[in-house]
Coordinates of C-alpha atoms in Angstrom, one line a residue:
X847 CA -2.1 -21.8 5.6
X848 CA 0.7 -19.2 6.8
X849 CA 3.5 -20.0 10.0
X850 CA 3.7 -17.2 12.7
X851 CA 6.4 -14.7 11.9
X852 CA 8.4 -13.6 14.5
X853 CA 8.0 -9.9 15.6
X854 CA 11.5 -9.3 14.7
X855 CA 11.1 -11.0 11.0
X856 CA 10.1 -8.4 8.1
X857 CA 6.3 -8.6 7.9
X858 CA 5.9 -9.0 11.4
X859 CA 3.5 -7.1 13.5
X860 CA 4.1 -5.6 17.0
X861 CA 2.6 -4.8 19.9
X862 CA 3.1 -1.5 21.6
X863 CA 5.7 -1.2 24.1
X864 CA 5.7 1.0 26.9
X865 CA 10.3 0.7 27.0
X866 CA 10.1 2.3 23.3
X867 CA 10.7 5.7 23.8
X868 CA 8.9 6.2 20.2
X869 CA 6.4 4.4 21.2
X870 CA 5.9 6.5 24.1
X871 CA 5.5 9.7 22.1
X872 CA 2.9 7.9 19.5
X873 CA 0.8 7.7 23.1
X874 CA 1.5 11.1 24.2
X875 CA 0.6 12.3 20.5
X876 CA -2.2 10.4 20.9
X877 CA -3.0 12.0 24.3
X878 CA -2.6 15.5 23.0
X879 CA -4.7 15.0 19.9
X880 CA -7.6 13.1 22.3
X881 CA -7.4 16.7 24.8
X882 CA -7.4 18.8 22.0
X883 CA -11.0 17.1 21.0
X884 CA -12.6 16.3 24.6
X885 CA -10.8 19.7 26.0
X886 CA -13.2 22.2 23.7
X887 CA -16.4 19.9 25.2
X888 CA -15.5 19.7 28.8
X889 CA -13.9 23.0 29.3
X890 CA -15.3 25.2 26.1
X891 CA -18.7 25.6 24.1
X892 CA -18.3 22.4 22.9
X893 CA -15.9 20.6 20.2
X894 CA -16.7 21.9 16.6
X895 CA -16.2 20.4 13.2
X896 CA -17.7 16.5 12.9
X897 CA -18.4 16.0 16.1
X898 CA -21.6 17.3 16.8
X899 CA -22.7 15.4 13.2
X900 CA -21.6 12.4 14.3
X901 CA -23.7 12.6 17.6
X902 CA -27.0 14.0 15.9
X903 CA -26.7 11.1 13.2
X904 CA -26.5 8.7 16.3
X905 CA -29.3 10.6 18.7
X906 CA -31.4 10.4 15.3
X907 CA -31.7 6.4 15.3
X908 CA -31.8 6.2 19.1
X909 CA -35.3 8.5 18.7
X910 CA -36.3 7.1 15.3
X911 CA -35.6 10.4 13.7
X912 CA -34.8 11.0 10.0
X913 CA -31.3 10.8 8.6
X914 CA -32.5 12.8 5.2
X915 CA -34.2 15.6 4.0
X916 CA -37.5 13.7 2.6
X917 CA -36.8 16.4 -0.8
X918 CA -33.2 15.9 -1.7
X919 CA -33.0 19.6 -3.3
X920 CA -32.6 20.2 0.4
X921 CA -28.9 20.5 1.4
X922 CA -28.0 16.8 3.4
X923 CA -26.0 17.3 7.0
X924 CA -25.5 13.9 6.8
X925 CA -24.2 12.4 4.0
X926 CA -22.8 9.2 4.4
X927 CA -24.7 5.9 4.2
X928 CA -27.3 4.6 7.1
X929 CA -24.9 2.3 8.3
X930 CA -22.3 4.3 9.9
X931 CA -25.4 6.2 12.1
X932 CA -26.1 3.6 13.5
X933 CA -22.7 2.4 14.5
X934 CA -22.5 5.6 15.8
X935 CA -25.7 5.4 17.6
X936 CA -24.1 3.1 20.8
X937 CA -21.8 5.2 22.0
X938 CA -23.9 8.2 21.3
X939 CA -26.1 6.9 23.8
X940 CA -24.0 7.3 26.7
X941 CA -23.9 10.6 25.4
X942 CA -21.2 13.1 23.9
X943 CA -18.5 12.9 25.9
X944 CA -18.1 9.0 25.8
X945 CA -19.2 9.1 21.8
X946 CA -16.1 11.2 21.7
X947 CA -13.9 9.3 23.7
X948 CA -14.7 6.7 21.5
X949 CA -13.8 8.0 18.0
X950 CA -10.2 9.4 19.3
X951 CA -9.4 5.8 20.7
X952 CA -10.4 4.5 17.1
X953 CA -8.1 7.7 15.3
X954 CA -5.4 6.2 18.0
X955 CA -5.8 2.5 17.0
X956 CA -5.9 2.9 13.5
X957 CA -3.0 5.3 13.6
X958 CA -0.8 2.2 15.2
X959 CA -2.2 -0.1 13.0
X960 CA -1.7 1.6 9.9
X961 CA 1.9 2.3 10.8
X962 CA 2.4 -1.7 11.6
X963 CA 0.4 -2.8 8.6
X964 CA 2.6 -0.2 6.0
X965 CA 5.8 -1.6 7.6
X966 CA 4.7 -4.6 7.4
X967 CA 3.8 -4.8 3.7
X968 CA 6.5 -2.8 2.2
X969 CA 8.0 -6.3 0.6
X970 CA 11.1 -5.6 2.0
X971 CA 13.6 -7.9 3.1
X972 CA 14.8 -6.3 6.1
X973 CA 13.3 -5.1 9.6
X974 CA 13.1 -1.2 9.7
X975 CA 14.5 0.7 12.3
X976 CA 12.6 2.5 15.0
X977 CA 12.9 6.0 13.2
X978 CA 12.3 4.3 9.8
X979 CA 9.7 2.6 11.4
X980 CA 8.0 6.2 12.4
X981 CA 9.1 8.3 9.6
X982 CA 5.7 7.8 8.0
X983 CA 4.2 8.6 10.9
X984 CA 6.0 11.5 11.7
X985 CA 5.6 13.0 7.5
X986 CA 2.3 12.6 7.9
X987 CA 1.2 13.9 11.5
X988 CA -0.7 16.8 9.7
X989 CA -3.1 14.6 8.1
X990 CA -3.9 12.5 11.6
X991 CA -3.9 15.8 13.5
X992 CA -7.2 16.4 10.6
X993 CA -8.3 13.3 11.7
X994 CA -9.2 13.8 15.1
X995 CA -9.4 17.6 14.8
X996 CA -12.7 16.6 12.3
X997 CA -13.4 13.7 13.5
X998 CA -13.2 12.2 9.7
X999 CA -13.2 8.8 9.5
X1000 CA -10.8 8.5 6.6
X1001 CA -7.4 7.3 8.9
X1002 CA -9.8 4.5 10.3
X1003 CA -10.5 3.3 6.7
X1004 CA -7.3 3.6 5.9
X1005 CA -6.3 0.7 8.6
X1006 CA -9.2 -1.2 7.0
X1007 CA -8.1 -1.7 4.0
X1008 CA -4.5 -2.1 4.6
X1009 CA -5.9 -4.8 7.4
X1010 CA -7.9 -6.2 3.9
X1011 CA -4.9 -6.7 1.8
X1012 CA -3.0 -8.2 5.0
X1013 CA -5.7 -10.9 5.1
X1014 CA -6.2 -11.4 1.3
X1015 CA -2.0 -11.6 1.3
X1016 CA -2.8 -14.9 4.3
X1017 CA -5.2 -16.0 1.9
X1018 CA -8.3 -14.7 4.0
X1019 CA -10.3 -13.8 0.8
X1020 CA -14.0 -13.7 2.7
X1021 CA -12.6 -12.3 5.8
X1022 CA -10.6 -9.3 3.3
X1023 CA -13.8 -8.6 1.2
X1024 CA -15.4 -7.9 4.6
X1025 CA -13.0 -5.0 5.6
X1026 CA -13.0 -3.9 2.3
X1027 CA -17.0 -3.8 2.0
X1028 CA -17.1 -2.2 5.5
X1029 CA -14.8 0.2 4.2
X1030 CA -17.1 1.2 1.6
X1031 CA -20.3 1.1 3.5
X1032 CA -19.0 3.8 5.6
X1033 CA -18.0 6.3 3.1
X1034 CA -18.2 4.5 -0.4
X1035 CA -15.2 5.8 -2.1
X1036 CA -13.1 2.8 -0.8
X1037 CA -15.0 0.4 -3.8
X1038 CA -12.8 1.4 -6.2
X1039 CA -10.5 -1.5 -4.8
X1040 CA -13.2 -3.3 -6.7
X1041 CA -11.8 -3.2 -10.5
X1042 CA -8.4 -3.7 -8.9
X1043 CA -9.5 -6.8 -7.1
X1044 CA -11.1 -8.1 -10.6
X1045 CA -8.4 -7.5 -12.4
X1046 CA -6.0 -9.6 -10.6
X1047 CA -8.9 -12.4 -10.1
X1048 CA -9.1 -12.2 -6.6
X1049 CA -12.8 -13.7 -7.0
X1050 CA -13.7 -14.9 -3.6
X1051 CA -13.2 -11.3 -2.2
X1052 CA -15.1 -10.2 -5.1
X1053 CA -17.8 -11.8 -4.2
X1054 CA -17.9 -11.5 -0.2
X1055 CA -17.0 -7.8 -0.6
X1056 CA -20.1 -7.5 -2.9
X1057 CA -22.3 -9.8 -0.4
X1058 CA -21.2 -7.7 2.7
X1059 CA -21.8 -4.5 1.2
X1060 CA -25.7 -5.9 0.4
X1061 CA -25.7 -7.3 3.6
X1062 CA -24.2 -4.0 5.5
X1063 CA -26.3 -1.3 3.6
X1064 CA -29.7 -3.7 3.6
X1065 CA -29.9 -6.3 6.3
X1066 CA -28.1 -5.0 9.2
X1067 CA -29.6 -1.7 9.6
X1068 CA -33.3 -3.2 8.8
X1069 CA -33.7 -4.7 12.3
X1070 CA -33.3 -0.7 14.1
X1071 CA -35.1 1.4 11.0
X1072 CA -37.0 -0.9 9.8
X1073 CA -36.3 -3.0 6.5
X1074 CA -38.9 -0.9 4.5
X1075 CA -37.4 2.9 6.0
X1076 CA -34.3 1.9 5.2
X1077 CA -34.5 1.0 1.6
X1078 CA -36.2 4.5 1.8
X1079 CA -33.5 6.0 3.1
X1080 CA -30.9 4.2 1.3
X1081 CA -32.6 5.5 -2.0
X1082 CA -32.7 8.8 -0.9
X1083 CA -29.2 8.8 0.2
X1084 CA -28.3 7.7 -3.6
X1085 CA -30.4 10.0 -5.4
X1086 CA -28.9 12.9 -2.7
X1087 CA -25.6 12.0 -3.3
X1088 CA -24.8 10.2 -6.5
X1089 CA -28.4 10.8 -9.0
X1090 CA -27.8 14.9 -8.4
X1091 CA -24.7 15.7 -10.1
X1092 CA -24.8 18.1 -12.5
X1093 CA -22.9 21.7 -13.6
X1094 CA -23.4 23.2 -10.4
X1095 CA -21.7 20.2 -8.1
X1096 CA -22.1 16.8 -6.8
X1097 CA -22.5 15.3 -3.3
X1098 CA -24.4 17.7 -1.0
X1099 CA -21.9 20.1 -1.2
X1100 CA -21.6 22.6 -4.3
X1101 CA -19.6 25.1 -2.9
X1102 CA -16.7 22.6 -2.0
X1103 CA -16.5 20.7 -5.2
X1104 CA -15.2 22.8 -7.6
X1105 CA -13.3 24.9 -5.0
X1106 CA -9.4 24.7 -3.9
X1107 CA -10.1 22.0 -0.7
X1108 CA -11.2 19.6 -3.4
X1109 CA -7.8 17.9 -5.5
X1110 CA -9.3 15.2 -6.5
X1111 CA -8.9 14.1 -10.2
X1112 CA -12.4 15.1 -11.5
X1113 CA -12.2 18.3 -9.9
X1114 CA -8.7 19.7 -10.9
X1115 CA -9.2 18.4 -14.5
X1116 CA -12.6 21.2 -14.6
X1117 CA -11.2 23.6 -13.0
X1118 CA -8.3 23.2 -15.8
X1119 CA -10.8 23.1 -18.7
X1120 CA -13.6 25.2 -17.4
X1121 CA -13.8 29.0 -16.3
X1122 CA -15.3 27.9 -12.5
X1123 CA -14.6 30.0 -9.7
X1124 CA -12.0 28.0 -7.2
X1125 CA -12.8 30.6 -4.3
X1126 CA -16.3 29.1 -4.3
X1127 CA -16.2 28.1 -0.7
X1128 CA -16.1 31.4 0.6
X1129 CA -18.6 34.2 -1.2
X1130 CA -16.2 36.8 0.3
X1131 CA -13.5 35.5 -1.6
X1132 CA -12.8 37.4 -5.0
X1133 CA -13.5 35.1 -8.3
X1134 CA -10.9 33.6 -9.4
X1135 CA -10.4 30.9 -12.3
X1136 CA -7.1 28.8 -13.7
X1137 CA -8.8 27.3 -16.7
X1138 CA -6.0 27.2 -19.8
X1139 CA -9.1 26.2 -22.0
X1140 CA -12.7 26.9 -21.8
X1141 CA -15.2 23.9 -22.6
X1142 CA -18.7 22.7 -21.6
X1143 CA -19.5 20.8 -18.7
X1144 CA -20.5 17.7 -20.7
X1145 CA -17.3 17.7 -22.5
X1146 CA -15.4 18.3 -19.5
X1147 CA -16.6 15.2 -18.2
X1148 CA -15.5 13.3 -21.1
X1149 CA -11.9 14.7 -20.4
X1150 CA -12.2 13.4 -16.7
X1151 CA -13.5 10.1 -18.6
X1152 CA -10.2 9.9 -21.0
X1153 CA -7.6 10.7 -18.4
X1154 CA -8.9 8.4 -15.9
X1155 CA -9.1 5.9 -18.9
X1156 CA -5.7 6.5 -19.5
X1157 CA -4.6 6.2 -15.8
X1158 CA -5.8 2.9 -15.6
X1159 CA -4.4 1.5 -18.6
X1160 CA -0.8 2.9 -17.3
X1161 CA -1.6 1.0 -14.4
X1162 CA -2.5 -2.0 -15.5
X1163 CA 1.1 -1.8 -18.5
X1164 CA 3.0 -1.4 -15.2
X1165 CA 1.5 -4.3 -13.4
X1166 CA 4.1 -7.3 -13.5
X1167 CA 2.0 -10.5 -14.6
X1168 CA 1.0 -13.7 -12.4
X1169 CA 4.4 -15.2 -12.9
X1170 CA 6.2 -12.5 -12.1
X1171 CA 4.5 -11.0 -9.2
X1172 CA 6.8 -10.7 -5.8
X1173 CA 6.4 -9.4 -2.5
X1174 CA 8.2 -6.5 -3.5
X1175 CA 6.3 -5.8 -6.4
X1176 CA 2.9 -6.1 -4.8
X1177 CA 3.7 -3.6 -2.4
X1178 CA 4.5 -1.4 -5.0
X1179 CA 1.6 -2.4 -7.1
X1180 CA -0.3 -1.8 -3.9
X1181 CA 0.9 1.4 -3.1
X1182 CA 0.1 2.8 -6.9
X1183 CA -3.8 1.5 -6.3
X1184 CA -3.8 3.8 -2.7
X1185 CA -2.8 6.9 -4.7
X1186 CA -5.0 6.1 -7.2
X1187 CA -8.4 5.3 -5.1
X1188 CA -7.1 8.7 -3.0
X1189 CA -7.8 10.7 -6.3
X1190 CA -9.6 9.0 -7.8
X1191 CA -12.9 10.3 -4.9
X1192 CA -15.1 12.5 -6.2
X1193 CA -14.1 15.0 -3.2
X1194 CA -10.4 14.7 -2.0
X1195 CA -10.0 17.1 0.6
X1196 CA -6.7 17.7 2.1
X1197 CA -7.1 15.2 5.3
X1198 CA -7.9 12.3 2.6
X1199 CA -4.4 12.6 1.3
X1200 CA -3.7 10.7 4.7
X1201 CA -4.0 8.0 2.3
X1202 CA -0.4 8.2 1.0
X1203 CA 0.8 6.8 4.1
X1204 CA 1.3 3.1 2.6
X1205 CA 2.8 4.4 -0.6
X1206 CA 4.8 7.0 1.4
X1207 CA 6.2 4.0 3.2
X1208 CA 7.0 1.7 0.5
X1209 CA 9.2 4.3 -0.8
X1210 CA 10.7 5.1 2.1
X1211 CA 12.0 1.3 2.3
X1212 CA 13.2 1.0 -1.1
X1213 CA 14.7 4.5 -0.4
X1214 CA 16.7 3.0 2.8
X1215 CA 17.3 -0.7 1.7
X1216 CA 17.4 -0.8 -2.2
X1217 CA 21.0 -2.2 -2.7
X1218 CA 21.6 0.2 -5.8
X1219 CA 23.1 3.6 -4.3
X1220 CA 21.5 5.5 -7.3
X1221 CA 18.1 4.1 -7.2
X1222 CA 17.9 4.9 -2.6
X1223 CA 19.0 8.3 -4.2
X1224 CA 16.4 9.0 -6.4
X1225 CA 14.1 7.5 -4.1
X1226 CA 15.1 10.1 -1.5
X1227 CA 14.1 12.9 -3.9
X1228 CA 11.6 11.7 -5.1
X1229 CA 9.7 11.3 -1.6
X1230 CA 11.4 15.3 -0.9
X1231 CA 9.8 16.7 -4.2
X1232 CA 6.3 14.9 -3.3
X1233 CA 6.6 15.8 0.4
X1234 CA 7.7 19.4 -0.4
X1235 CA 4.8 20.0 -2.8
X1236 CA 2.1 18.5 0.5
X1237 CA 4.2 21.4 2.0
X1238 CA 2.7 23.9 -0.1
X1239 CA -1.1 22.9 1.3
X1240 CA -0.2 24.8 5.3
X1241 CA -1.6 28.0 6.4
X1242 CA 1.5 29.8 5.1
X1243 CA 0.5 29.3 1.2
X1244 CA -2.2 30.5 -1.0
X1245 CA -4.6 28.6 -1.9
X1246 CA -4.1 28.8 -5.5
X1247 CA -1.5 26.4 -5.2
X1248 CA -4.2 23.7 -4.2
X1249 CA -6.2 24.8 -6.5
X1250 CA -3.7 23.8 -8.7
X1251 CA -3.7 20.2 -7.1
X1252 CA -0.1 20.1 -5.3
X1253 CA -1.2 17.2 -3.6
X1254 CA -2.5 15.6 -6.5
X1255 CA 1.1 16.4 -8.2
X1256 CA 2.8 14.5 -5.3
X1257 CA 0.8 11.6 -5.6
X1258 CA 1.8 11.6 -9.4
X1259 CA 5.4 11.3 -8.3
X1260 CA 5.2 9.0 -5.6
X1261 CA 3.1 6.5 -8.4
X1262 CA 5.0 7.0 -11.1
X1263 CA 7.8 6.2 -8.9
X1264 CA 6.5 3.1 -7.7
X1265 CA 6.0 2.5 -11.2
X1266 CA 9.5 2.8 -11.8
X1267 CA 10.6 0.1 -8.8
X1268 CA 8.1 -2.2 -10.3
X1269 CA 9.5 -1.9 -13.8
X1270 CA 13.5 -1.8 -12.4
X1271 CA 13.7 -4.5 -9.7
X1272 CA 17.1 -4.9 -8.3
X1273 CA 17.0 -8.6 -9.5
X1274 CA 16.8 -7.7 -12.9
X1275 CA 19.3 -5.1 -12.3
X1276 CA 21.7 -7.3 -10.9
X1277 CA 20.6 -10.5 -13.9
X1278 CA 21.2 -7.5 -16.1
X1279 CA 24.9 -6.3 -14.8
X1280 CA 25.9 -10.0 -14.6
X1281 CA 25.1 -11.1 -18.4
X1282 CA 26.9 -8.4 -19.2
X1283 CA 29.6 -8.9 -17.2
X1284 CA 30.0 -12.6 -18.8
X1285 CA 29.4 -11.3 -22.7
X1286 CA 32.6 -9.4 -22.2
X1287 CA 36.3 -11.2 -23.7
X1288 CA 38.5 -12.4 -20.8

């Protein structure tokens, strides 16, 4: 059982407050990004991108409709799980506008929440300041403007699974495999916290996580589609999604996989090793390829096998053991397993790199607060070399240089600087200075 904190302890959470002036221009971002989603609808030919998905999928269990192609060579629009239909199906019934109003409120929410949580959890032993406090936000205001601009729901899952690791840090473990499973029964790539969540023996939200997601994919839908249809469609979701993979893509959508919008591991790893075209999105693109060596698809795969092999064992060397796990180092540890569950999705486009926020913020505390002048300096450049290289992904730049993977590359940095913390923390540094400090003669 855990005491209160108070909201001006570290770790506390806060509410909003209308006398913060930076809280005041988080709600008139939030206003702006709302209008530039309802504006196109009310005053346009209606808002593009997600949107109109989103309300289909929900309009489709309101009339009992199908959520799949029954052959799954056809091409999927929707292609996430049954679940989040019909979640979206109750708003949708009051019709666009309202179904709209309500995904930019939950963008707005999870954007405070993820901002409070990340502050929250950075293991530091000192409040931030206000513009501390919103320099995450503020870094990473291209990635939210994505989120309501699609309507993706990747900002949202972000808040649950920082909301997850707040509870299973209270000792919540049921009510954290929860978030964690809802999570993943929205858009599945958030159960890679599983093997993390093994690893460190976290067994009670192993175990609710895995009974929630049964219970999410199977049980709750049954009651609206049907317990039979939706097995059905569950099945052809899987075979769709995950049982079609092969040379040409994965997931629905061929032409993004291999292509420059996707930096996820698997994908920058074959267009290194294999001569695919990374203009693929766009047929009136010239070809063009990066490969440095030219091997099969099978063995390709392998590659993507061995390097995320090897990613995971350099994880788990830097992990600090039971004993000597802290606060500090757990939000460290934590903010290595959000880069690594960002690329580690079979499809990382650029808006799911919104996912760096928690890391982005641990750093940015050590950065300000670590008492060793040389360590907040390399933390600094560090956090400038990853955030100039998420630079490169704008308008302004070619898209070679995703195709590349410069998002991926900053991720690299900000783990393998987190790794570093974890390894040098400023106790031992200080243990360190003072032994030898007494081995030397008087």
């Amino acid at each position: 059982m855990t005491t209160a904190r108070s909201p001006n302890k570290p770790g506390a959470l806060r509410a909003l407050s209308l006398r913060a002036p930076l809280d005041l221009l988080f709600l008139f971002c939030c206003l702006i990004l709302t209008a530039d989603v309802l504006g196109p609808e009310i005053f346009g030919h209606g808002k593009t991108k997600d949107y109109a998905l989103w309300y289909w999928a929900g309009q489709q269990v309101l009339h009992g409709g199908a959520l799949y192609p029954s052959d799954i060579r056809n091409q999927f629009e929707f292609i996430y799980p049954p679940l989040p239909a019909i979640l979206l199906a109750i708003p949708s019934w009051f019709g666009k506008i309202p179904l709209y109003v309500v995904l930019s409120i939950l963008n707005a929410v999870a954007w405070w929440y993820t901002g409070m949580l990340s502050n929250a959890m950075t293991g530091a032993d000192r409040k931030p300041g206000p513009w501390l406090e919103a320099l995450p936000a503020l870094v990473t205001v291209t990635f939210v403007f994505d989120m309501f601009d699609l309507g993706q729901p990747n900002l949202v899952l972000l808040a649950m699974m920082l909301w997850g690791f707040r509870l299973l840090q209270h000792r919540r473990s049921w009510s954290a495999g929860f978030m964690f499973a809802l999570a993943t029964a929205i858009k599945v790539f958030p159960v890679a916290v599983l093997p993390y969540l093994v690893w460190r023996r976290q067994w009670a939200a192993v175990v609710s996580m895995l009974a929630f997601i049964g219970i999410l994919l199977y049980i709750v839908p049954a009651p609206i589609r049907g317990f039979e249809r939706n097995a059905a469609e569950l099945n052809t979701w899987y075979q769709g999604m995950v049982g079609s993979s092969s040379e040409k893509g994965f997931g629905q959508r061929d032409e993004q996989n291999w292509s420059w919008v996707n930096q996820s591991i698997i994908a920058v790893t074959h267009r290194l090793v294999r001569p695919i075209n990374f203009n693929l999105e766009d047929p009136g693109k010239p070809v063009r390829t990066m490969n440095i060596i030219d091997v099969d698809y099978k063995t390709a795969n392998w590659i993507v096998l061995a390097v995320s092999v090897l990613l995971g064992l350099g994880f788990i060397a830097v992990m600090p053991s039971q004993r000597q796990r802290t606060a500090r180092s757990d939000a460290e540890e934590l903010g290595i397993l959000f880069c690594l569950m960002t690329v580690a999705s079979p499809l990382a486009r650029q808006y799911y790199f919104m996912w760096l926020f928690f890391p982005l913020t641990v750093l940015m505390h050590r950065a300000a607060f670590d008492a060793r002048p040389k360590v907040q300096l390399g933390s600094w450049l560090a956090l400038g070399a990853a955030g100039i290289l998420m630079l490169l992904s704008l308008p302004p730049f070619p898209n070679a240089i995703q195709a590349w993977g410069n998002n991926l590359a900053a991720t690299a940095i900000l783990a393998v600087t987190l790794a570093w913390h974890i390894r040098h923390p400023p106790d031992a540094a200080s243990s360190d200075a003072a032994a030898e400090l007494k081995s030397q003669p008087s």
